[in-house]
């Protein structure tokens, strides 16, 4: 399995599959161990990413006119009930200052395990899923358990032709990133490793700012060791991207209110998801804790029926959301911090 390729699938230009492909993805996704955030991804994430075009980079906001890329302006729909627009530069600077004060955990040993527990609200389900993940720091073994059921344990064999990274290798990758926000932003804008569309794609290639928001959001969701300076630089780099916006009161899968972080521009297949008539189909957020500014979860609101190949996939009013519940380092598989 390929972690970085899977991560790069969360993008605003993801192609929409046909109905048969989507049904196949949905059928295989429940309970499946996937190595996003080191094996840590809600069960419907792959299908949702394909259907809504971008789980982590869409968003909508207040009825205002904002400048866009490749167009003069775009009308942005109203936020969900209870959400309040807030100045992105102010919020992200506060997040950076908080990150600079955070005490860093010691680096795990290669034989220790990274644990994560997440609650997932699926669009068509009445009850949430509780998913638990264990990933050995050296990346050699992974385990998954849903709703307290049987644990699925797998061994990962390194592949020299695969860019799949272990948590230890990913931590080293993050350590090599520049901690200056301007240099960091320039790096992720130009990092060809994260390019997801061919240069001659008829839908238009991904804008560097779109890619930068996507990659920086992925970095924020990682649970591997990261320096205070780098985390602060990530927030400040996000504040420098035109089209990044924030809303207070966006709720995760447990109903906890947080700060919704979104990217909006008027560019092909980017920003807010719209249908052929220009109607907003879905909006999505990366959610930060309003006090600590740590990654809290994600949310996608479906404002119109999601139809694929003439088939209703998600009815209007559906919500896909996640909520981070617990995370930590343990010595043995199955332990909970």
PDB file of C-alpha atoms in Angstrom, residues 19-29:
ATOM      1  CA  UNK A  19     -21.414   4.195 -10.351  1.00  0.00           C
ATOM      2  CA  UNK A  20     -20.049   0.648 -10.390  1.00  0.00           C
ATOM      3  CA  UNK A  21     -16.622   1.820  -9.271  1.00  0.00           C
ATOM      4  CA  UNK A  22     -18.115   3.886  -6.447  1.00  0.00           C
ATOM      5  CA  UNK A  23     -20.241   0.994  -5.235  1.00  0.00           C
ATOM      6  CA  UNK A  24     -17.130  -1.184  -5.239  1.00  0.00           C
ATOM      7  CA  UNK A  25     -15.166   1.384  -3.259  1.00  0.00           C
ATOM      8  CA  UNK A  26     -17.961   1.731  -0.707  1.00  0.00           C
ATOM      9  CA  UNK A  27     -18.287  -2.015  -0.298  1.00  0.00           C
ATOM     10  CA  UNK A  28     -14.571  -2.525   0.258  1.00  0.00           C
ATOM     11  CA  UNK A  29     -14.018   0.518   2.427  1.00  0.00           C
TER      12      UNK A  29
END
